[in-house]
Amino acid sequence: MKYLESLKLFYSSDMWKRIFSVAKKEIRYNFRNRWVIFMTMLFLGLSILVSYYGTAMEGVEGWMGLQETVVYMATYIEYMVPILAVILGYSTIVRECEDGSMELLLSYPVERGEVLAGKFLGLWIVLSISVVVGLGAGGFVISSMVEDVVLAEYYLFILSAVILGGVYISISMMLSVIFTNSTSAMSASIFVLFLFTFIWLFSMYAIAEITFGWEMVEAGRPPQWYFLIQLLNPVMLWYTLLALNIVPLRDWALEFGGKEPEIHPYDTWVMIALLIIWIAVPLLISERLFDKKQID
Amino acid sequence: MSIIEIRGLHKRFNGVEAVSGLDLDVEEGEIYGFLGPNGAGKTTTIRIMIGLIDPDQGTVEISGRNVREHGSSVRREIGYLPEKVSFYGNLSVEENMEFLCEMKRCPKDMIDGLLHEFELEEHRRKKSKHLSKGMTQRLGIAQTLIGDPDILILDEPTAGLDPNIRRWVKKKINSLKDQGKTIFLSSHVLSEVQELCERVGVLNEGKMLAEDMVDSLGEKFALKDRLEFKVEPIGEAFDMLEKLDYVERPRLFKGNLVLYCKGERKVDVIRELIDGGFDIHDFHVKEPDLEEVFVRLTDGGRG
């Protein structure tokens, strides 16, 4: 009880009130952003379409279970959630600096760290609501159409997408602090998006080919360091997190030459911890840089 | 008592001295005019005062507290209008004001009064991106009064406004002064500063060139009144006045006789013309204004 009281006192401090006010403003502001509405609809529409038509190319039409839907959806979510995060994050600081609203805000009794924390919190909530509503509504429709519904893995899929979104919001916010114009911040954010997907995949392929040969990967026997490098990529962390927990995805990964996750020196919690580090580090860098940033 | 005290302020950007050894004091309850051409360092100084930029050297104290050390608490007592004021375009006028009220932790019931006072009541639900320039500026000044601060810092408050809105803003600034606010007003519009301010500082290339009461600046720089006569016979009047040692730069201009003299000697000039039997059909006296001080202090000295 005493603990709850002190916690309540802590969160009712002026600092938290300002953080929550900034977050509330971001939520209010961004839910009027047409892109957020569009992406939410896209999450919903795509989950239903994938569930119904996902196996059409294999000549099978009809509703897939939630677990199988996740396997097909993962490929789209890998891009869509980061895209939404980048849309929300890349301009949040730089555009306000450009248009002058940041100068006005910082002339009020608010610390820059509070502004950053509030913005991150607000944007993450916006992304989470968009993902949960979009994928959740899709999942609801799918589960009403199929038998043997396994909800736990679908929930984990949504939760992991929210965490991945948090990583990209954090990174794009950092870029928004670093760059002095929004075009550069957007370009850099898009580059990061490609870096952790296409560029990473091709680079890893090249590294494998040059060092030990791609056939070792296909045989599921690449050296340990090759897997450890993957930890530097939040998308790969997210994929591994899914593969560790969603049975059809693990089977699918193994089928394409993946390695049995249990023998890796990491597990679900390590993946989640690493993704949280991926959120925290860019935020800390942002805080340092934003504190020194000249507002003009 | 100085409510704003700046000492030895220096700031460089990319090797260029934007503010160079600036000292400045603003007394409680006065309107201080901060005058200077574009690029003189006014906005940089103001941003240092607010705590948006750190100085390379020097201190700014507001209400006896150092801005660098007590930025947040100092900003609670300040209302600031940036040169280019901008709000959150997707939020309404009312939502913007609510958010800013939350930042100062002050009650939102003051918003109604402010929107009424600044004639924005009927636009309260309008998104701020749909406001005209004049309305945005009115909202900008309204937000400076959130939390009823004692000090207002207004950076070019009338820039880019049409004459009617400009007049409205000037009237509002005067009424704020009557409410006992200390107003630090930055401008490059000389007439505005002359009309509104009691004391003025002239800044150029980051240096304070002069600082005094508006009325005293003319005297300090020994500026002369400009007299213009429609007089007959004009040629003889010119010949006579040219010989007077207190008359400067007499000339004929568009059929009028124009000359300069110290303020206290202008009656003597008129008396000479009357005693000399000249017919004075019309005359104008233009007292020295800030524009002349400004020109003399800045580029005029070279030109």
Coordinates of C-alpha atoms in Angstrom, one line a residue:
Chain A
M1 CA 0.0 0.0 0.0
K2 CA 2.8 2.3 1.0
Y3 CA 4.6 1.3 -2.2
L4 CA 1.5 2.2 -4.3
E5 CA 1.2 5.6 -2.5
S6 CA 4.8 6.5 -3.3
L7 CA 4.4 5.3 -6.8
K8 CA 1.3 7.5 -7.2
L9 CA 3.2 10.4 -5.7
F10 CA 6.1 9.8 -8.2
Y11 CA 3.8 9.8 -11.2
S12 CA 1.9 12.8 -10.0
S13 CA 5.0 14.9 -9.9
D14 CA 5.3 18.0 -12.2
M15 CA 7.8 16.2 -14.4
W16 CA 5.5 13.3 -15.1
K17 CA 2.5 15.6 -15.6
R18 CA 4.4 17.4 -18.3
I19 CA 5.6 14.2 -19.9
F20 CA 2.0 12.9 -20.0
S21 CA 0.8 16.3 -21.3
V22 CA 3.3 16.1 -24.2
A23 CA 2.2 12.5 -24.8
K24 CA -1.4 13.4 -24.8
K25 CA -0.8 16.2 -27.3
E26 CA 1.1 13.7 -29.6
I27 CA -1.8 11.2 -29.4
R28 CA -4.4 13.9 -30.2
Y29 CA -2.2 15.3 -33.0
N30 CA -1.3 12.1 -34.6
F31 CA -4.7 10.5 -34.6
R32 CA -5.6 13.3 -37.0
N33 CA -2.8 12.2 -39.3
R34 CA -4.5 10.4 -42.2
W35 CA -1.5 8.1 -42.6
V36 CA -2.1 6.6 -39.1
I37 CA -5.7 5.9 -40.0
F38 CA -4.7 4.5 -43.4
M39 CA -2.1 2.2 -41.8
T40 CA -4.6 0.9 -39.2
M41 CA -7.0 0.0 -42.0
L42 CA -4.2 -1.6 -43.8
F43 CA -3.3 -3.8 -40.8
L44 CA -6.9 -4.9 -40.6
G45 CA -7.4 -5.4 -44.3
L46 CA -4.1 -7.2 -44.8
S47 CA -4.6 -9.6 -41.9
I48 CA -8.0 -10.7 -43.3
L49 CA -6.7 -10.9 -46.9
V50 CA -3.7 -12.9 -46.0
S51 CA -5.7 -15.2 -43.9
Y52 CA -8.2 -15.9 -46.7
Y53 CA -6.0 -15.6 -49.8
G54 CA -2.5 -16.4 -48.3
T55 CA -2.4 -19.9 -49.8
A56 CA -4.1 -19.0 -53.0
M57 CA -0.9 -19.3 -55.0
E58 CA -0.6 -22.9 -53.7
G59 CA -4.1 -23.5 -55.1
V60 CA -5.8 -23.5 -51.7
E61 CA -8.4 -20.9 -50.9
G62 CA -10.1 -20.3 -47.6
W63 CA -9.4 -19.2 -44.1
M64 CA -6.1 -20.1 -42.5
G65 CA -5.7 -20.4 -38.7
L66 CA -4.2 -17.5 -36.7
Q67 CA -0.9 -19.3 -36.4
E68 CA -0.5 -19.8 -40.1
T69 CA -1.7 -16.2 -40.8
V70 CA 1.2 -15.0 -38.6
V71 CA 3.7 -16.8 -40.7
Y72 CA 2.5 -15.0 -43.9
M73 CA 1.9 -11.7 -42.1
A74 CA 5.3 -11.5 -40.5
T75 CA 6.8 -10.6 -43.9
Y76 CA 4.5 -7.7 -44.3
I77 CA 4.6 -6.5 -40.7
E78 CA 8.4 -6.4 -40.9
Y79 CA 8.0 -3.4 -43.3
M80 CA 4.6 -2.0 -42.4
V81 CA 5.2 -1.4 -38.6
P82 CA 8.6 0.3 -39.2
I83 CA 7.1 2.4 -42.0
L84 CA 4.4 3.6 -39.6
A85 CA 7.0 4.2 -36.9
V86 CA 9.1 6.2 -39.3
I87 CA 6.1 8.3 -40.4
L88 CA 5.4 9.1 -36.8
G89 CA 9.0 9.6 -35.6
Y90 CA 11.1 11.2 -38.3
S91 CA 9.6 14.7 -38.2
T92 CA 8.6 14.9 -34.6
I93 CA 11.5 17.0 -33.5
V94 CA 13.0 18.4 -36.7
R95 CA 9.7 19.7 -38.2
E96 CA 8.8 21.4 -35.0
C97 CA 12.2 23.0 -35.0
E98 CA 11.7 24.1 -38.6
D99 CA 8.2 25.6 -38.1
G100 CA 9.0 27.3 -34.8
S101 CA 6.6 25.4 -32.5
M102 CA 9.5 23.8 -30.7
E103 CA 10.9 27.2 -29.9
L104 CA 7.6 28.2 -28.4
L105 CA 7.3 24.9 -26.4
L106 CA 10.8 25.2 -25.0
S107 CA 10.1 28.7 -23.8
Y108 CA 7.8 27.1 -21.3
P109 CA 9.0 25.5 -18.1
V110 CA 9.6 22.1 -19.6
E111 CA 12.9 20.2 -19.8
R112 CA 14.0 18.9 -23.2
G113 CA 14.2 15.3 -21.8
E114 CA 10.6 15.6 -20.7
V115 CA 9.6 16.7 -24.2
L116 CA 11.5 13.7 -25.7
A117 CA 10.0 11.2 -23.2
G118 CA 6.5 12.6 -23.8
K119 CA 6.9 12.4 -27.5
F120 CA 8.2 8.9 -27.5
L121 CA 5.5 7.8 -25.1
G122 CA 2.7 9.5 -27.2
L123 CA 4.0 8.1 -30.5
W124 CA 4.4 4.6 -29.2
I125 CA 0.9 4.7 -27.8
V126 CA -0.4 5.9 -31.2
L127 CA 1.5 3.1 -33.0
S128 CA 0.4 0.5 -30.4
I129 CA -3.3 1.5 -30.8
S130 CA -3.0 1.4 -34.6
V131 CA -1.3 -2.1 -34.5
V132 CA -3.5 -3.6 -31.8
V133 CA -6.8 -2.3 -33.4
G134 CA -5.8 -3.2 -36.9
L135 CA -4.3 -6.6 -36.2
G136 CA -6.7 -7.3 -33.3
A137 CA -9.8 -6.6 -35.4
G138 CA -8.3 -8.8 -38.2
G139 CA -7.6 -11.5 -35.7
F140 CA -11.1 -11.3 -34.3
V141 CA -12.6 -11.7 -37.8
I142 CA -10.3 -14.6 -38.6
S143 CA -10.9 -16.4 -35.3
S144 CA -14.6 -16.2 -35.9
M145 CA -14.1 -18.0 -39.2
V146 CA -11.8 -20.9 -38.1
E147 CA -11.8 -23.6 -35.6
D148 CA -9.0 -24.4 -33.2
V149 CA -8.2 -20.8 -32.4
V150 CA -4.8 -20.4 -30.6
L151 CA -4.9 -16.8 -29.4
A152 CA -1.7 -16.8 -27.3
E153 CA 0.7 -16.8 -30.3
Y154 CA -1.3 -14.2 -32.1
Y155 CA -1.2 -12.0 -29.0
L156 CA 2.6 -12.5 -28.9
F157 CA 2.8 -11.5 -32.6
I158 CA 0.9 -8.3 -31.9
L159 CA 3.0 -7.5 -28.9
S160 CA 6.2 -8.2 -30.7
A161 CA 5.1 -5.9 -33.5
V162 CA 4.4 -3.1 -31.0
I163 CA 8.0 -3.6 -29.6
L164 CA 9.5 -3.5 -33.1
G165 CA 7.5 -0.3 -33.7
G166 CA 9.0 1.1 -30.5
V167 CA 12.5 0.4 -31.8
Y168 CA 11.9 2.3 -35.0
I169 CA 10.2 5.2 -33.3
S170 CA 13.2 5.5 -31.1
I171 CA 15.6 5.4 -34.0
S172 CA 13.7 7.8 -36.2
M173 CA 13.3 10.2 -33.3
M174 CA 17.0 10.1 -32.9
L175 CA 17.5 10.9 -36.5
S176 CA 14.9 13.7 -36.1
V177 CA 17.1 15.2 -33.4
I178 CA 20.3 14.8 -35.4
F179 CA 19.2 16.4 -38.7
T180 CA 18.3 20.0 -39.1
N181 CA 15.8 19.6 -41.9
S182 CA 13.0 17.1 -42.2
T183 CA 13.9 15.9 -45.7
S184 CA 17.3 14.7 -44.5
A185 CA 15.7 13.1 -41.4
M186 CA 13.2 11.3 -43.6
S187 CA 15.9 10.1 -46.0
A188 CA 18.0 8.8 -43.2
S189 CA 15.0 7.0 -41.6
I190 CA 14.2 5.3 -44.9
F191 CA 17.8 4.3 -45.2
V192 CA 17.7 2.7 -41.8
L193 CA 14.5 0.9 -42.8
F194 CA 16.3 -0.6 -45.8
L195 CA 19.5 -1.1 -43.9
F196 CA 17.9 -3.6 -41.4
T197 CA 16.0 -5.4 -44.2
F198 CA 17.3 -5.7 -47.7
I199 CA 20.8 -4.3 -47.2
W200 CA 21.3 -6.5 -44.1
L201 CA 20.1 -9.6 -45.9
F202 CA 22.4 -9.1 -48.9
S203 CA 25.3 -8.2 -46.7
M204 CA 24.9 -11.3 -44.5
Y205 CA 24.6 -13.4 -47.6
A206 CA 27.9 -11.8 -48.9
I207 CA 29.6 -12.3 -45.6
A208 CA 28.6 -16.0 -45.5
E209 CA 29.6 -16.6 -49.1
I210 CA 33.0 -14.9 -48.6
T211 CA 33.9 -16.5 -45.3
F212 CA 32.5 -20.0 -44.9
G213 CA 30.2 -20.5 -47.8
W214 CA 26.4 -20.2 -48.1
E215 CA 25.9 -24.0 -48.1
M216 CA 26.8 -24.0 -44.4
V217 CA 23.8 -21.7 -43.7
E218 CA 21.6 -23.9 -45.9
A219 CA 22.8 -26.9 -43.9
G220 CA 22.0 -25.1 -40.7
R221 CA 25.6 -25.2 -39.5
P222 CA 27.0 -21.6 -39.8
P223 CA 29.5 -20.5 -37.1
Q224 CA 28.2 -19.1 -33.9
W225 CA 29.5 -15.6 -34.7
Y226 CA 27.3 -15.4 -37.7
F227 CA 24.2 -15.7 -35.5
L228 CA 25.6 -13.3 -32.9
I229 CA 26.0 -10.6 -35.7
Q230 CA 22.3 -10.9 -36.2
L231 CA 21.7 -9.5 -32.7
L232 CA 22.8 -6.2 -34.0
N233 CA 19.7 -6.0 -36.2
P234 CA 16.4 -5.3 -34.5
V235 CA 14.4 -6.9 -37.3
M236 CA 16.4 -10.1 -36.9
L237 CA 15.9 -10.0 -33.1
W238 CA 12.2 -9.6 -33.8
Y239 CA 12.1 -12.5 -36.2
T240 CA 14.0 -14.7 -33.8
L241 CA 11.6 -13.8 -31.1
L242 CA 8.8 -14.9 -33.3
A243 CA 10.6 -18.1 -34.4
L244 CA 11.3 -19.0 -30.8
N245 CA 7.6 -18.8 -29.9
I246 CA 5.4 -19.4 -32.9
V247 CA 5.5 -23.0 -33.9
P248 CA 4.6 -22.7 -37.6
L249 CA 7.1 -19.9 -38.1
R250 CA 9.8 -22.0 -36.5
D251 CA 9.0 -24.9 -38.7
W252 CA 9.0 -22.6 -41.7
A253 CA 12.4 -21.2 -40.7
L254 CA 13.8 -24.6 -40.3
E255 CA 12.4 -25.7 -43.7
F256 CA 14.4 -22.8 -45.3
G257 CA 17.7 -23.8 -43.7
G258 CA 17.3 -22.0 -40.3
K259 CA 18.9 -23.3 -37.2
E260 CA 16.9 -24.9 -34.4
P261 CA 16.4 -21.9 -32.1
E262 CA 16.8 -23.9 -28.8
I263 CA 20.5 -24.5 -29.5
H264 CA 21.2 -20.7 -29.8
P265 CA 22.7 -19.0 -26.7
Y266 CA 19.6 -16.8 -26.4
D267 CA 15.9 -17.2 -25.6
T268 CA 12.7 -15.2 -25.6
W269 CA 13.7 -12.9 -22.7
V270 CA 17.1 -12.2 -24.1
M271 CA 15.4 -11.2 -27.4
I272 CA 13.0 -8.9 -25.6
A273 CA 15.8 -7.4 -23.5
L274 CA 17.8 -6.8 -26.6
L275 CA 14.9 -5.1 -28.4
I276 CA 14.4 -2.9 -25.3
I277 CA 18.0 -2.0 -25.5
W278 CA 17.4 -1.1 -29.1
I279 CA 14.7 1.3 -27.8
A280 CA 16.7 2.7 -24.9
V281 CA 20.0 3.4 -26.6
P282 CA 18.7 5.7 -29.4
L283 CA 16.5 7.5 -26.9
L284 CA 19.5 8.1 -24.6
I285 CA 21.5 9.4 -27.6
S286 CA 18.6 11.6 -28.6
E287 CA 18.4 13.0 -25.0
R288 CA 22.1 13.9 -25.1
L289 CA 22.0 15.5 -28.5
F290 CA 18.7 17.3 -28.0
D291 CA 20.0 18.8 -24.9
K292 CA 22.8 20.4 -26.9
K293 CA 20.8 21.2 -30.0
Q294 CA 20.6 24.9 -31.0
I295 CA 17.0 25.8 -31.5
D296 CA 16.8 28.3 -34.3
Chain B
M1 CA 15.5 47.4 -9.7
S2 CA 16.7 45.5 -12.7
I3 CA 14.4 42.6 -13.5
I4 CA 16.6 41.5 -16.5
E5 CA 20.3 41.8 -16.1
I6 CA 22.7 40.7 -18.8
R7 CA 26.5 40.8 -18.3
G8 CA 29.3 40.3 -20.7
L9 CA 27.3 38.1 -23.1
H10 CA 29.2 36.5 -26.0
K11 CA 27.9 34.0 -28.6
R12 CA 29.7 32.8 -31.7
F13 CA 28.2 30.8 -34.6
N14 CA 30.7 29.3 -37.1
G15 CA 33.3 31.8 -36.2
V16 CA 31.0 34.8 -36.5
E17 CA 30.4 36.8 -33.3
A18 CA 26.6 37.1 -33.1
V19 CA 26.6 38.7 -29.7
S20 CA 29.7 40.4 -28.4
G21 CA 30.2 41.5 -24.8
L22 CA 26.6 42.6 -24.3
D23 CA 25.5 44.3 -21.1
L24 CA 21.9 45.2 -20.6
D25 CA 19.5 46.1 -17.7
V26 CA 15.8 46.2 -17.9
E27 CA 13.9 47.8 -15.0
E28 CA 10.7 46.4 -13.6
G29 CA 7.6 47.7 -15.2
E30 CA 9.2 49.4 -18.2
I31 CA 8.9 48.8 -21.9
Y32 CA 12.4 48.3 -23.2
G33 CA 13.0 48.6 -26.9
F34 CA 15.7 46.3 -28.3
L35 CA 16.5 47.9 -31.6
G36 CA 18.8 46.7 -34.4
P37 CA 18.9 45.8 -38.1
N38 CA 18.2 42.3 -39.2
G39 CA 21.1 40.1 -38.2
A40 CA 22.2 42.4 -35.4
G41 CA 22.0 39.7 -32.8
K42 CA 18.6 40.5 -31.2
T43 CA 17.0 37.1 -31.7
T44 CA 20.2 35.3 -30.5
T45 CA 20.2 37.5 -27.4
I46 CA 16.6 36.7 -26.7
R47 CA 17.1 33.0 -27.2
I48 CA 19.9 33.1 -24.7
M49 CA 17.6 35.0 -22.3
I50 CA 15.0 32.2 -22.6
G51 CA 17.5 29.5 -22.3
L52 CA 17.1 28.1 -25.8
I53 CA 20.8 28.7 -26.5
D54 CA 23.7 28.6 -24.2
P55 CA 26.1 31.6 -24.3
D56 CA 29.8 31.1 -24.8
Q57 CA 30.4 33.6 -22.1
G58 CA 28.4 35.9 -19.8
T59 CA 25.3 35.6 -17.7
V60 CA 21.6 36.4 -17.9
E61 CA 19.7 36.9 -14.7
I62 CA 16.0 37.2 -14.7
S63 CA 14.3 38.2 -11.4
G64 CA 17.7 37.6 -9.8
R65 CA 18.1 34.0 -11.0
N66 CA 20.6 32.8 -13.5
V67 CA 18.8 31.4 -16.6
R68 CA 21.3 28.6 -17.2
E69 CA 21.0 27.3 -13.7
H70 CA 17.3 27.9 -13.1
G71 CA 15.9 27.8 -16.7
S72 CA 12.7 26.0 -15.9
S73 CA 11.7 28.2 -13.0
V74 CA 12.7 31.4 -14.8
R75 CA 10.6 30.4 -17.8
R76 CA 7.6 30.1 -15.5
E77 CA 7.7 33.8 -15.0
I78 CA 8.2 34.7 -18.7
G79 CA 5.8 35.0 -21.5
Y80 CA 7.6 34.7 -24.9
L81 CA 6.5 35.6 -28.4
P82 CA 8.9 34.2 -30.9
E83 CA 9.6 36.2 -34.1
K84 CA 8.0 33.4 -36.1
V85 CA 5.3 32.1 -33.8
S86 CA 3.9 28.7 -34.8
F87 CA 1.3 26.4 -33.2
Y88 CA 0.4 22.8 -33.7
G89 CA -1.5 23.0 -36.9
N90 CA -3.7 19.9 -36.4
L91 CA -4.8 21.2 -33.0
S92 CA -7.5 23.8 -32.5
V93 CA -6.9 27.2 -31.0
E94 CA -8.4 26.0 -27.7
E95 CA -6.4 22.7 -27.7
N96 CA -3.1 24.6 -28.3
M97 CA -3.9 26.9 -25.4
E98 CA -4.9 24.0 -23.2
F99 CA -1.6 22.2 -24.0
L100 CA 0.4 25.3 -23.2
C101 CA -1.5 25.8 -20.0
E102 CA -0.6 22.3 -19.0
M103 CA 3.0 23.1 -19.6
K104 CA 2.9 26.0 -17.1
R105 CA 0.7 23.9 -14.8
C106 CA -1.9 26.7 -14.6
P107 CA -5.7 26.4 -14.6
K108 CA -7.3 26.1 -17.9
D109 CA -10.2 28.4 -17.0
M110 CA -8.0 31.4 -17.9
I111 CA -8.2 30.3 -21.5
D112 CA -11.8 31.7 -22.0
G113 CA -10.7 35.1 -20.7
L114 CA -7.7 35.2 -22.9
L115 CA -9.6 34.1 -26.1
H116 CA -12.2 36.8 -25.3
E117 CA -9.6 39.5 -24.7
F118 CA -7.8 38.7 -27.9
E119 CA -11.0 38.4 -30.0
L120 CA -10.4 34.7 -30.7
E121 CA -13.5 33.3 -29.1
E122 CA -15.3 32.5 -32.3
H123 CA -12.2 30.8 -33.7
R124 CA -11.6 28.6 -30.7
R125 CA -12.5 25.4 -32.5
K126 CA -10.6 26.3 -35.7
K127 CA -7.4 24.3 -36.3
S128 CA -4.5 26.7 -35.9
K129 CA -3.2 25.9 -39.4
H130 CA -6.3 27.6 -40.7
L131 CA -5.7 30.9 -38.9
S132 CA -4.7 34.0 -40.7
K133 CA -1.3 35.7 -40.0
G134 CA -3.0 38.3 -37.9
M135 CA -5.0 35.8 -35.9
T136 CA -1.9 33.6 -35.3
Q137 CA -0.1 36.7 -34.0
R138 CA -3.0 37.5 -31.7
L139 CA -2.9 33.9 -30.4
G140 CA 0.8 34.3 -30.1
I141 CA 0.5 37.3 -27.8
A142 CA -2.4 35.6 -25.9
Q143 CA -0.3 32.6 -25.1
T144 CA 2.4 34.9 -23.5
L145 CA -0.1 35.7 -20.8
I146 CA -0.7 32.1 -19.8
G147 CA 0.1 31.9 -16.1
D148 CA 0.0 35.7 -15.8
P149 CA 3.8 36.2 -16.1
D150 CA 5.4 39.5 -15.0
I151 CA 7.8 39.7 -17.9
L152 CA 7.0 39.6 -21.5
I153 CA 9.6 39.1 -24.2
L154 CA 8.2 40.0 -27.6
D155 CA 10.4 39.4 -30.7
E156 CA 9.3 41.5 -33.6
P157 CA 5.6 41.4 -32.5
T158 CA 4.3 43.4 -35.5
A159 CA 6.5 42.0 -38.3
G160 CA 4.5 41.1 -41.4
L161 CA 1.2 42.3 -40.1
D162 CA -1.2 44.6 -41.9
P163 CA -1.6 48.2 -40.5
N164 CA -4.9 47.5 -38.7
I165 CA -3.5 44.4 -36.9
R166 CA -0.3 46.3 -36.2
R167 CA -2.2 49.1 -34.5
W168 CA -4.2 46.6 -32.5
V169 CA -1.0 44.8 -31.3
K170 CA 0.5 48.1 -30.3
K171 CA -2.6 49.1 -28.3
K172 CA -2.5 45.7 -26.6
I173 CA 1.2 46.1 -25.7
N174 CA 0.4 49.5 -24.2
S175 CA -2.4 48.0 -22.2
L176 CA -0.1 45.3 -20.9
K177 CA 2.3 47.9 -19.8
D178 CA -0.6 49.6 -17.9
Q179 CA -1.1 46.2 -16.1
G180 CA 2.4 46.5 -14.7
K181 CA 4.1 44.0 -17.0
T182 CA 7.8 44.4 -17.9
I183 CA 8.0 44.2 -21.6
F184 CA 11.2 43.5 -23.6
L185 CA 10.4 44.4 -27.1
S186 CA 12.7 43.6 -30.0
S187 CA 12.1 45.3 -33.3
H188 CA 13.7 46.8 -36.3
V189 CA 10.7 49.1 -36.8
L190 CA 11.9 52.4 -35.4
S191 CA 8.6 54.2 -35.3
E192 CA 7.1 51.3 -33.3
V193 CA 9.9 51.4 -30.8
Q194 CA 9.7 55.1 -30.5
E195 CA 5.9 54.9 -30.0
L196 CA 5.9 52.1 -27.4
C197 CA 9.2 52.2 -25.5
E198 CA 10.5 54.3 -22.7
R199 CA 14.1 53.1 -23.0
V200 CA 15.9 51.7 -26.0
G201 CA 19.1 49.9 -26.7
V202 CA 20.5 49.9 -30.2
L203 CA 22.3 46.7 -31.2
N204 CA 24.5 46.2 -34.3
E205 CA 26.8 43.3 -35.2
G206 CA 26.3 41.9 -31.7
K207 CA 27.4 45.1 -29.9
M208 CA 25.3 47.6 -27.9
L209 CA 25.9 50.9 -29.7
A210 CA 23.8 53.1 -27.5
E211 CA 21.3 52.7 -24.7
D212 CA 19.1 55.5 -23.2
M213 CA 15.7 57.0 -22.8
V214 CA 14.0 57.4 -26.2
D215 CA 13.8 61.2 -25.8
S216 CA 17.4 61.5 -24.6
L217 CA 19.0 59.6 -27.5
G218 CA 18.3 62.5 -29.9
E219 CA 19.9 65.0 -27.5
K220 CA 22.8 62.6 -26.8
F221 CA 23.6 62.4 -30.5
A222 CA 23.1 66.2 -30.9
L223 CA 20.5 65.6 -33.6
K224 CA 18.8 68.7 -35.1
D225 CA 15.2 69.5 -35.8
R226 CA 14.4 69.7 -39.5
L227 CA 12.5 72.9 -40.4
E228 CA 10.7 73.4 -43.7
F229 CA 9.2 76.7 -44.7
K230 CA 6.9 77.9 -47.5
V231 CA 8.1 81.5 -47.4
E232 CA 8.3 84.5 -49.7
P233 CA 10.5 85.8 -51.1
I234 CA 12.3 82.5 -50.7
G235 CA 15.7 83.6 -52.2
E236 CA 16.2 86.4 -49.8
A237 CA 15.0 84.4 -46.8
F238 CA 17.6 81.7 -47.8
D239 CA 20.4 84.4 -48.0
M240 CA 19.5 85.7 -44.6
L241 CA 19.2 82.4 -42.8
E242 CA 22.4 81.1 -44.3
K243 CA 24.3 83.7 -42.4
L244 CA 23.0 82.6 -39.0
D245 CA 25.6 80.4 -37.2
Y246 CA 23.0 78.1 -35.5
V247 CA 21.4 77.2 -38.9
E248 CA 22.8 74.2 -40.6
R249 CA 22.4 72.8 -44.1
P250 CA 20.0 75.3 -45.5
R251 CA 18.7 74.4 -49.0
L252 CA 15.9 74.9 -51.4
F253 CA 13.8 71.8 -51.9
K254 CA 10.6 71.6 -54.0
G255 CA 9.9 75.3 -53.6
N256 CA 10.4 75.1 -49.8
L257 CA 13.2 76.3 -47.6
V258 CA 14.7 73.5 -45.6
L259 CA 17.2 73.8 -42.8
Y260 CA 18.4 72.1 -39.6
C261 CA 18.9 73.6 -36.1
K262 CA 18.9 72.6 -32.5
G263 CA 15.4 72.2 -31.0
E264 CA 15.7 75.2 -28.7
R265 CA 16.7 77.5 -31.6
K266 CA 13.8 76.9 -33.9
V267 CA 11.8 79.7 -32.4
D268 CA 14.7 82.0 -33.1
V269 CA 14.6 81.0 -36.8
I270 CA 10.9 81.8 -37.0
R271 CA 11.4 85.1 -35.2
E272 CA 14.2 86.1 -37.7
L273 CA 11.8 85.5 -40.6
I274 CA 9.0 87.5 -39.1
D275 CA 11.3 90.4 -38.1
G276 CA 12.8 90.3 -41.6
G277 CA 9.3 90.9 -43.0
F278 CA 9.0 87.6 -44.8
D279 CA 5.6 86.0 -45.5
I280 CA 5.4 82.6 -43.9
H281 CA 2.6 80.7 -45.7
D282 CA 3.3 77.3 -44.0
F283 CA 5.9 75.5 -42.0
H284 CA 6.7 72.0 -40.6
V285 CA 9.0 70.9 -37.8
K286 CA 10.3 67.4 -37.7
E287 CA 11.9 66.5 -34.5
P288 CA 14.9 64.0 -34.6
D289 CA 13.6 60.5 -34.3
L290 CA 15.1 57.1 -33.7
E291 CA 15.6 56.5 -37.4
E292 CA 18.3 59.2 -37.5
V293 CA 19.9 57.8 -34.4
F294 CA 19.7 54.3 -35.9
V295 CA 21.1 55.4 -39.2
R296 CA 23.9 57.3 -37.6
L297 CA 24.8 54.4 -35.3
T298 CA 24.7 51.7 -37.8
D299 CA 25.2 52.1 -41.5
G300 CA 24.7 55.9 -41.7
G301 CA 28.0 56.6 -40.2
R302 CA 29.7 55.1 -43.2
G303 CA 27.2 56.2 -45.8

